[in-house]
mmCIF file of C-alpha atoms in Angstrom:
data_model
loop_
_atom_site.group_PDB
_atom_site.id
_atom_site.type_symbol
_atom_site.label_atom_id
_atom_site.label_comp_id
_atom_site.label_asym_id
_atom_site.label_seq_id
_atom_site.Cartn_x
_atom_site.Cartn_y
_atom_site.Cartn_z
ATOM 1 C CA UNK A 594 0.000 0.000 0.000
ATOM 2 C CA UNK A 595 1.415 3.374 -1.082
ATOM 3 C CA UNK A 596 1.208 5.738 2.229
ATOM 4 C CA UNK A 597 3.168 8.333 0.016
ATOM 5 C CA UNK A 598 0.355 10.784 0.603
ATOM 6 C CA UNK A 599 -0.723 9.930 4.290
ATOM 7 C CA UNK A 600 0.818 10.733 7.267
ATOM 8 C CA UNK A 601 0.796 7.977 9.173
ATOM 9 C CA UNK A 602 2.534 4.572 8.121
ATOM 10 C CA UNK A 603 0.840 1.187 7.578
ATOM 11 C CA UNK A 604 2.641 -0.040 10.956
ATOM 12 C CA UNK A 605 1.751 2.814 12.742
ATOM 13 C CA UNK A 606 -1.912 1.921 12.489
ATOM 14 C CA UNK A 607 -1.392 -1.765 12.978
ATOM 15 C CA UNK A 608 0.264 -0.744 16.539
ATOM 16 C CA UNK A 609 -2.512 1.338 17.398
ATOM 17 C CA UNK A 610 -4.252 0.052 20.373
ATOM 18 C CA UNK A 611 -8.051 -0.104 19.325
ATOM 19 C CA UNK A 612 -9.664 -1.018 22.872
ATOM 20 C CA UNK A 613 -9.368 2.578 24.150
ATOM 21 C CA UNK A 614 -10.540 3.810 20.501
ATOM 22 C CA UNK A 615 -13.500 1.765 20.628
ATOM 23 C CA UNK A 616 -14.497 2.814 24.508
ATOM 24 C CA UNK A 617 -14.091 6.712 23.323
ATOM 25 C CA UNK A 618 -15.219 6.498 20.369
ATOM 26 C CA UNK A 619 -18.482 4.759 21.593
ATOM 27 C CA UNK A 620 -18.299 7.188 24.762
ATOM 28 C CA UNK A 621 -18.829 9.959 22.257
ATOM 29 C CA UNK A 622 -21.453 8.468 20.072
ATOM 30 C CA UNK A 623 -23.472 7.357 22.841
ATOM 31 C CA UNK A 624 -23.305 10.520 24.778
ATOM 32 C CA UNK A 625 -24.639 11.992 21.132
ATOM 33 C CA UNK A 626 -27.480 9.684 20.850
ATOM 34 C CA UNK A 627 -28.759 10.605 24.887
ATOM 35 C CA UNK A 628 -28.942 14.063 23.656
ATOM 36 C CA UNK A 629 -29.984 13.656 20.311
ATOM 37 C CA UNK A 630 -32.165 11.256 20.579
ATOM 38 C CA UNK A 631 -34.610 12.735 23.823
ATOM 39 C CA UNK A 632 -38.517 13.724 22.894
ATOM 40 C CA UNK A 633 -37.201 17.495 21.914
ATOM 41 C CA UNK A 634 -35.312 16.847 18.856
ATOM 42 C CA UNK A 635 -36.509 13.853 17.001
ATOM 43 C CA UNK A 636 -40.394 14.119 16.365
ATOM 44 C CA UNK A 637 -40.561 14.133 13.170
ATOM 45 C CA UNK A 638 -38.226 11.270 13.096
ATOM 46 C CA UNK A 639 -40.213 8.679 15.277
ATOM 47 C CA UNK A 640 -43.338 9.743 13.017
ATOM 48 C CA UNK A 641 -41.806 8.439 10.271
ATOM 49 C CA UNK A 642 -40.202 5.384 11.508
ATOM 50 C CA UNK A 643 -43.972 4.617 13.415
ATOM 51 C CA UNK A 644 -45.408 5.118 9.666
ATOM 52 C CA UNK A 645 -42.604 2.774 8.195
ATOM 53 C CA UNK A 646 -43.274 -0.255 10.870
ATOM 54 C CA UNK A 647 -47.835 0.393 10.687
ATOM 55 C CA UNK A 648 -47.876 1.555 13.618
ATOM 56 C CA UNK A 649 -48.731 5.147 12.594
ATOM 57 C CA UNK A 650 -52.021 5.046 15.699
ATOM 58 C CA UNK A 651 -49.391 4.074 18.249
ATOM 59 C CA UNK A 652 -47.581 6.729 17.181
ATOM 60 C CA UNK A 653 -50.476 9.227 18.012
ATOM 61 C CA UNK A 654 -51.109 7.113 20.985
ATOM 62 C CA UNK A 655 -47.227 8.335 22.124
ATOM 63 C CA UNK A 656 -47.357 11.949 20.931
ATOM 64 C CA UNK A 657 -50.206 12.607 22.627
ATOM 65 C CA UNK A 658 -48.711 11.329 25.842
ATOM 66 C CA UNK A 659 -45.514 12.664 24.840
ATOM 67 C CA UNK A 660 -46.822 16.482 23.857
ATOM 68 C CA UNK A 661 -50.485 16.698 24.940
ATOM 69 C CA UNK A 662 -51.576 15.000 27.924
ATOM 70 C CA UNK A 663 -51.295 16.591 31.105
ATOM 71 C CA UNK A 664 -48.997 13.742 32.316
ATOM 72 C CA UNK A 665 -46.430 14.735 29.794
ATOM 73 C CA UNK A 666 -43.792 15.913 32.094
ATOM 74 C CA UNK A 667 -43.714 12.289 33.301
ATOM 75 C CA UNK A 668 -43.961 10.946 29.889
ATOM 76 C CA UNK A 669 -40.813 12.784 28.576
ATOM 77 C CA UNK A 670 -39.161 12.335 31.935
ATOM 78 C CA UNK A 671 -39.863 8.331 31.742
ATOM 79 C CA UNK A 672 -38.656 8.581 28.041
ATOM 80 C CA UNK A 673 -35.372 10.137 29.008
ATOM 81 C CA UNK A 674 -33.946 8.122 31.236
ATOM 82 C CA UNK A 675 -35.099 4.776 29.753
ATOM 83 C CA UNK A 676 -33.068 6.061 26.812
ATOM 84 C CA UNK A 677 -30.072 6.996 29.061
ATOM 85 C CA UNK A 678 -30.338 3.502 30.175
ATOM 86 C CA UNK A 679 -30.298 2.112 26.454
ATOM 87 C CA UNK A 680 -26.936 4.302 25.664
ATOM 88 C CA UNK A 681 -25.377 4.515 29.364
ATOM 89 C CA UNK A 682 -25.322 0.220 30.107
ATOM 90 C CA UNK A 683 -26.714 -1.591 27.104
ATOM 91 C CA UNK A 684 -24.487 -0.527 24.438
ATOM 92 C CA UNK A 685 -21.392 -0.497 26.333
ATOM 93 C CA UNK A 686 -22.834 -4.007 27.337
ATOM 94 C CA UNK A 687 -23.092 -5.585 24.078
ATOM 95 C CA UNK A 688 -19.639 -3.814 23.407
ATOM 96 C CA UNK A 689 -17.835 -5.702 26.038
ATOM 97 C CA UNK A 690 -19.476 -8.976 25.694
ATOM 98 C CA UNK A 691 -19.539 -9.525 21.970
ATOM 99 C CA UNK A 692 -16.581 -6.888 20.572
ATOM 100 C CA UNK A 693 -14.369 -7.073 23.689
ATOM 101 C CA UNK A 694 -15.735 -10.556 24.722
ATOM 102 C CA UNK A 695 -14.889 -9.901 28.320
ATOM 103 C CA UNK A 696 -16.930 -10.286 31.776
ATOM 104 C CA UNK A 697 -19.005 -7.215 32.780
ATOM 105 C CA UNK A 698 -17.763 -7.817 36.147
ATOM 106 C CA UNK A 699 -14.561 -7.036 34.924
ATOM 107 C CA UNK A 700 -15.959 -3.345 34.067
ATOM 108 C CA UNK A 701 -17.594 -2.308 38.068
ATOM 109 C CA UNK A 702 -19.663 -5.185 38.532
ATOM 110 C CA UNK A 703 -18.038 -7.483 40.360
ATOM 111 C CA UNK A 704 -19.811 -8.073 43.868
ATOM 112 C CA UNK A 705 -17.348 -9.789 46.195
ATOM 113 C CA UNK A 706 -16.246 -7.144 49.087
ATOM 114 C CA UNK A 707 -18.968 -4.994 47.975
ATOM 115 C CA UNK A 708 -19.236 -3.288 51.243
ATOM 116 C CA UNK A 709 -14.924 -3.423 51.905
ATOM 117 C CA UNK A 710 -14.929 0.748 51.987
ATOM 118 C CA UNK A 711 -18.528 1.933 52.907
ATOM 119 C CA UNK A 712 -16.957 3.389 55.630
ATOM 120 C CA UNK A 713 -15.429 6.154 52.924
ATOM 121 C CA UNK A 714 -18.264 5.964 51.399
ATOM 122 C CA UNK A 715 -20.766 6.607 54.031
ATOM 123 C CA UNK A 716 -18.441 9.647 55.304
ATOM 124 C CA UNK A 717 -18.323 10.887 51.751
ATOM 125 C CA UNK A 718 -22.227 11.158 52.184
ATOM 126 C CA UNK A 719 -22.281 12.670 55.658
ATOM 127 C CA UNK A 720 -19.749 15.148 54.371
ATOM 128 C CA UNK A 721 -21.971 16.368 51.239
ATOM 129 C CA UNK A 722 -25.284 16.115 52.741
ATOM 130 C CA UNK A 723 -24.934 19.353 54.757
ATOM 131 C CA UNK A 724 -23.801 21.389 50.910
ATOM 132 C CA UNK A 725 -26.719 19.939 49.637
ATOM 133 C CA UNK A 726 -28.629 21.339 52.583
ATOM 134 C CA UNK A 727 -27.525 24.071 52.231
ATOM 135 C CA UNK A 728 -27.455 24.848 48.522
ATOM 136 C CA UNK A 729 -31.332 23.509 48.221
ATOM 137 C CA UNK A 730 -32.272 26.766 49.418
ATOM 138 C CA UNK A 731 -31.072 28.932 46.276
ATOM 139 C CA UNK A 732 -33.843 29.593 43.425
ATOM 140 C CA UNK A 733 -32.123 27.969 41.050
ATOM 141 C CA UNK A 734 -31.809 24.308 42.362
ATOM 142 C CA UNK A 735 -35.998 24.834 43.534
ATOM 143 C CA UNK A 736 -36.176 25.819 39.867
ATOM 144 C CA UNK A 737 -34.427 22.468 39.103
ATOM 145 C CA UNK A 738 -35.124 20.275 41.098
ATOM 146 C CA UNK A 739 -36.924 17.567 41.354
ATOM 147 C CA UNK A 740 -37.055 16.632 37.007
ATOM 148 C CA UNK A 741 -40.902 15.661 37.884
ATOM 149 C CA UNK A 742 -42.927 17.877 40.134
ATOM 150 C CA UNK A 743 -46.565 16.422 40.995
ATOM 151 C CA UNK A 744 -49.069 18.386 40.067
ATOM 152 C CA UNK A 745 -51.236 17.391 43.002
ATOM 153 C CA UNK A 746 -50.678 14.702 45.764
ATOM 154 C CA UNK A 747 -52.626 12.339 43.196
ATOM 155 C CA UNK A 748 -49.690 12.112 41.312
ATOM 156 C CA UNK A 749 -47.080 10.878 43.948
ATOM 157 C CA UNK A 750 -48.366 7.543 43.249
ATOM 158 C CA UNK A 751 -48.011 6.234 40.685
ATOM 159 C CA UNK A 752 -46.206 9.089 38.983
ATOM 160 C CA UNK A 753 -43.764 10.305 41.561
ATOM 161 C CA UNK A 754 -42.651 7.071 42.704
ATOM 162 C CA UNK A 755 -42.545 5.502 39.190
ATOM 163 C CA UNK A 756 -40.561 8.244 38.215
ATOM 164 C CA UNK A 757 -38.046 8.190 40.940
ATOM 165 C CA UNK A 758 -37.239 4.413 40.259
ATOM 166 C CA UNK A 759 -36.219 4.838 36.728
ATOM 167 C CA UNK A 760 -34.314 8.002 38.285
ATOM 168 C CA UNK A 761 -32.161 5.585 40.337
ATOM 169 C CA UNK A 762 -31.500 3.112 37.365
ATOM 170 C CA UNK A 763 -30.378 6.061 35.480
ATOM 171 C CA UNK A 764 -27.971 6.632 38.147
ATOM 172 C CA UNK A 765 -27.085 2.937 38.246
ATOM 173 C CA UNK A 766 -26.576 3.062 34.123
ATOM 174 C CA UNK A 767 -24.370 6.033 34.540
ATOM 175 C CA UNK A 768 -22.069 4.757 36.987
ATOM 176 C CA UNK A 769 -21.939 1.838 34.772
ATOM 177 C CA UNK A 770 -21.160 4.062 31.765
ATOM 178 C CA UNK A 771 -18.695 6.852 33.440
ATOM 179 C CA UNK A 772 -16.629 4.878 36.312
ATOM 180 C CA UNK A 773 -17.219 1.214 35.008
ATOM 181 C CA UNK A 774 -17.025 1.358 31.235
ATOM 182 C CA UNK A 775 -14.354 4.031 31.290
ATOM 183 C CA UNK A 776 -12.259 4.030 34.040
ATOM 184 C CA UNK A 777 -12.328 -0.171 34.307
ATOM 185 C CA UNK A 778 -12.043 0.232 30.152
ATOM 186 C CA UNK A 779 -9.220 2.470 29.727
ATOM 187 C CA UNK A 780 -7.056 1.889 33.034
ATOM 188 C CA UNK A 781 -4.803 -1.055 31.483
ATOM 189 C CA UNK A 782 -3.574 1.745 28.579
ATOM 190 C CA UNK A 783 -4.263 4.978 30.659
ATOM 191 C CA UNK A 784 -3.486 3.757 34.024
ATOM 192 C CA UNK A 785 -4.953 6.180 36.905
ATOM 193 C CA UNK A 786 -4.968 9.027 33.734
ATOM 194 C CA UNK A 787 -8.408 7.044 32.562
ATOM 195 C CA UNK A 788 -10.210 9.146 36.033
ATOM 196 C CA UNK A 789 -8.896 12.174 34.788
ATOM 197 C CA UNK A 790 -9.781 11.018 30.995
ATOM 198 C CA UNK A 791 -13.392 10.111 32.420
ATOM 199 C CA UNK A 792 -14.264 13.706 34.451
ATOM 200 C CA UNK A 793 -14.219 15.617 30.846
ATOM 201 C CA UNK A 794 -17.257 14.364 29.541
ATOM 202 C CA UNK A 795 -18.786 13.523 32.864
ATOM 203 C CA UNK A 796 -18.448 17.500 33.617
ATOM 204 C CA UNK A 797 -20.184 18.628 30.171
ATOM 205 C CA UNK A 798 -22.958 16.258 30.869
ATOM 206 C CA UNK A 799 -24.028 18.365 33.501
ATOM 207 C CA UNK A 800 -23.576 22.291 31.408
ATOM 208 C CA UNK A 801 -27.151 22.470 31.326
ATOM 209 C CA UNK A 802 -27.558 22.550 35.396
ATOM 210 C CA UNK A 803 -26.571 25.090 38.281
ATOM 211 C CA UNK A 804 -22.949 26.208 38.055
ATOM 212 C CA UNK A 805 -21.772 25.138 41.534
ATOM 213 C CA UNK A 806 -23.586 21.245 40.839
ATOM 214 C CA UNK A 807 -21.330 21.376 37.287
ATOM 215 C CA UNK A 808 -18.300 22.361 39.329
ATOM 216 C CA UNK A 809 -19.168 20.189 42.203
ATOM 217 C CA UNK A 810 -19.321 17.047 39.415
ATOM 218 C CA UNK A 811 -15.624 17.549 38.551
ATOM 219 C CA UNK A 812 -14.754 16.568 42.127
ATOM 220 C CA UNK A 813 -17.219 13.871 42.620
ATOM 221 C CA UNK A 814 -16.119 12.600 39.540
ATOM 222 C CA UNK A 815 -12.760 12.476 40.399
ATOM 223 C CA UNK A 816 -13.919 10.504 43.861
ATOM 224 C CA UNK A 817 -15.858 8.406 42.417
ATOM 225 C CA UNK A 818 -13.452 7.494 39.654
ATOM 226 C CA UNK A 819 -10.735 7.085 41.825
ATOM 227 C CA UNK A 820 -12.890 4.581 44.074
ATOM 228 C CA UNK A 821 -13.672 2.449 41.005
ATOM 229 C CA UNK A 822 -10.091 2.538 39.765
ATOM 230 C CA UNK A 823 -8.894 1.118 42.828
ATOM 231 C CA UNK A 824 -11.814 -0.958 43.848
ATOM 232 C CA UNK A 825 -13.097 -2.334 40.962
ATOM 233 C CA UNK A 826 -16.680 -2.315 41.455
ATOM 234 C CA UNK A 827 -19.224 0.729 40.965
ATOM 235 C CA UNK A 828 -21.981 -0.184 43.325
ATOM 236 C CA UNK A 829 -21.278 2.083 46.422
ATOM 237 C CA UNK A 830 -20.165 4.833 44.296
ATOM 238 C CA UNK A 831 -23.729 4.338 42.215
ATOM 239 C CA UNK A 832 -25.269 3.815 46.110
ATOM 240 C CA UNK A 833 -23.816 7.266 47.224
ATOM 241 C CA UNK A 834 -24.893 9.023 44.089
ATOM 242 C CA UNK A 835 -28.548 7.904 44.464
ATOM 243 C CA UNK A 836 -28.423 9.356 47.828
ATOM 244 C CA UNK A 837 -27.533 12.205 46.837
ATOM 245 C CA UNK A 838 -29.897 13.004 44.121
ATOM 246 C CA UNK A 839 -32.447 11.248 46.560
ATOM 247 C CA UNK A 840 -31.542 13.604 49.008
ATOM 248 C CA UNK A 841 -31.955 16.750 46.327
ATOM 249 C CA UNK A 842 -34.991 15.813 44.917
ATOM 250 C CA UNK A 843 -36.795 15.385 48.644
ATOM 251 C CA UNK A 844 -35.550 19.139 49.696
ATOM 252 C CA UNK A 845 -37.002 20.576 46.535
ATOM 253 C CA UNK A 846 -39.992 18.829 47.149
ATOM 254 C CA UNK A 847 -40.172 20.374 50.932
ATOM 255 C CA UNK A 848 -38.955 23.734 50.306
ATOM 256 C CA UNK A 849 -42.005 23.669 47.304
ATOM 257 C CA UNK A 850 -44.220 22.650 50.456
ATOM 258 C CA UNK A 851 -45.317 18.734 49.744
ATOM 259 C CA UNK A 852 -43.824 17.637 52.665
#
């Protein structure tokens, strides 16, 4: 092959390690698909792939949940984060088990000495829980939080609580996705650098809410990366997480006066 014209030699690609392309390559398409992908941008787009499959009343059936019905904060809400979940753990999934053909509990899932350092963990919590206190009381994270706000105490059940599940498996997919698939992924090439690797996109996933929660993320991802790196598993750090946004989503909900 004549690499006259190309920068890079035939034997420089054949030593290229392709693992760590693949994981950030996918990283970045996956990432694109959550935002790409959510009820906002692709109407027009599920109308026509409803028409293709005859399923064009479903389709109405989903838009009018989706766009119309009172419930459709819920509806969108639900939508989101089962798509998170699609992008955050089931692609990377089927990446490591039939690309990579490795064990997911090489990637944060493993469960023996699952509770070896709740101790950090749990003082990690105690630590954060009075910042969280005390930042619920600014108008901007009442404006944002919680994602789903009942309407009237009718909807706290089903809605509320439905919602709030699929909240915490979104948390549980992107633990997966940030500290599992990427820090377990990258760490034999990277070494500790895949945490610091990891905390770019993890910060830019959260541009769109309050500045001091953005710059907070930088430092929780660094904790919870670092955890992972060294502990191989992702379940406390997903555990802590939850309780956090558990934790948020409750003071909203009392300083907005349902409790």
């Amino acid at each position: 092959m004549n690499m006259k014209f190309f920068p890079y030699s035939l034997q420089e690609i054949k030593e290229i390690a392709w693992k760590p392309v693949l994981i950030l390559c996918s990283t970045a398409f996956c990432l694109a698909c959550i935002h790409f992908f959510s009820p906002y941008y692709q109407i027009e787009l599920f109308e026509r792939i409803f028409n293709i499959l005859g399923k064009a009343d479903l389709y109405k059936i989903i838009h009018y949940d989706l766009y119309e019905s009172d419930n459709r904060q819920f509806w969108q809400l639900l939508y989101w984060s089962m798509h998170t979940i699609l992008f955050y753990f089931l692609v990377p999934v089927l990446l490591i088990k039939f690309v990579f053909k490795e064990k997911l509990s090489k990637y944060g899932l493993k469960v023996q000495g699952l509770f070896s350092y709740a101790r950090i963990y749990i003082i990690a919590f105690i630590l954060i829980l009075p910042i969280v206190v005390w930042v619920s009381y600014s108008a901007i994270f009442q404006y944002t939080y919680p994602f789903f706000v009942p309407l009237n105490e009718a909807d706290f059940f089903p809605y509320l609580v439905t919602w709030e599940l699929f909240y915490i498996l979104q948390f549980f997919a992107l633990e997966f996705f940030f500290r599992g698939f990427m820090v377990q992924g990258l760490k034999e090439h990277f070494g500790i650098y895949a945490v610091f690797v990891m905390i770019v996109p993890y910060c830019m996933i959260h541009f769109t809410k309050p500045m001091p929660e953005c710059i907070g993320s930088i430092f929780a991802g660094i904790f919870l990366g670092l955890m992972s790196y060294k502990t191989n598993s992702i379940w406390l750090g997903a555990m802590l997480h939850v309780a956090v946004a558990m934790s948020m989503d409750l003071l909203s909900l009392w300083h907005k006066g349902y409790f």
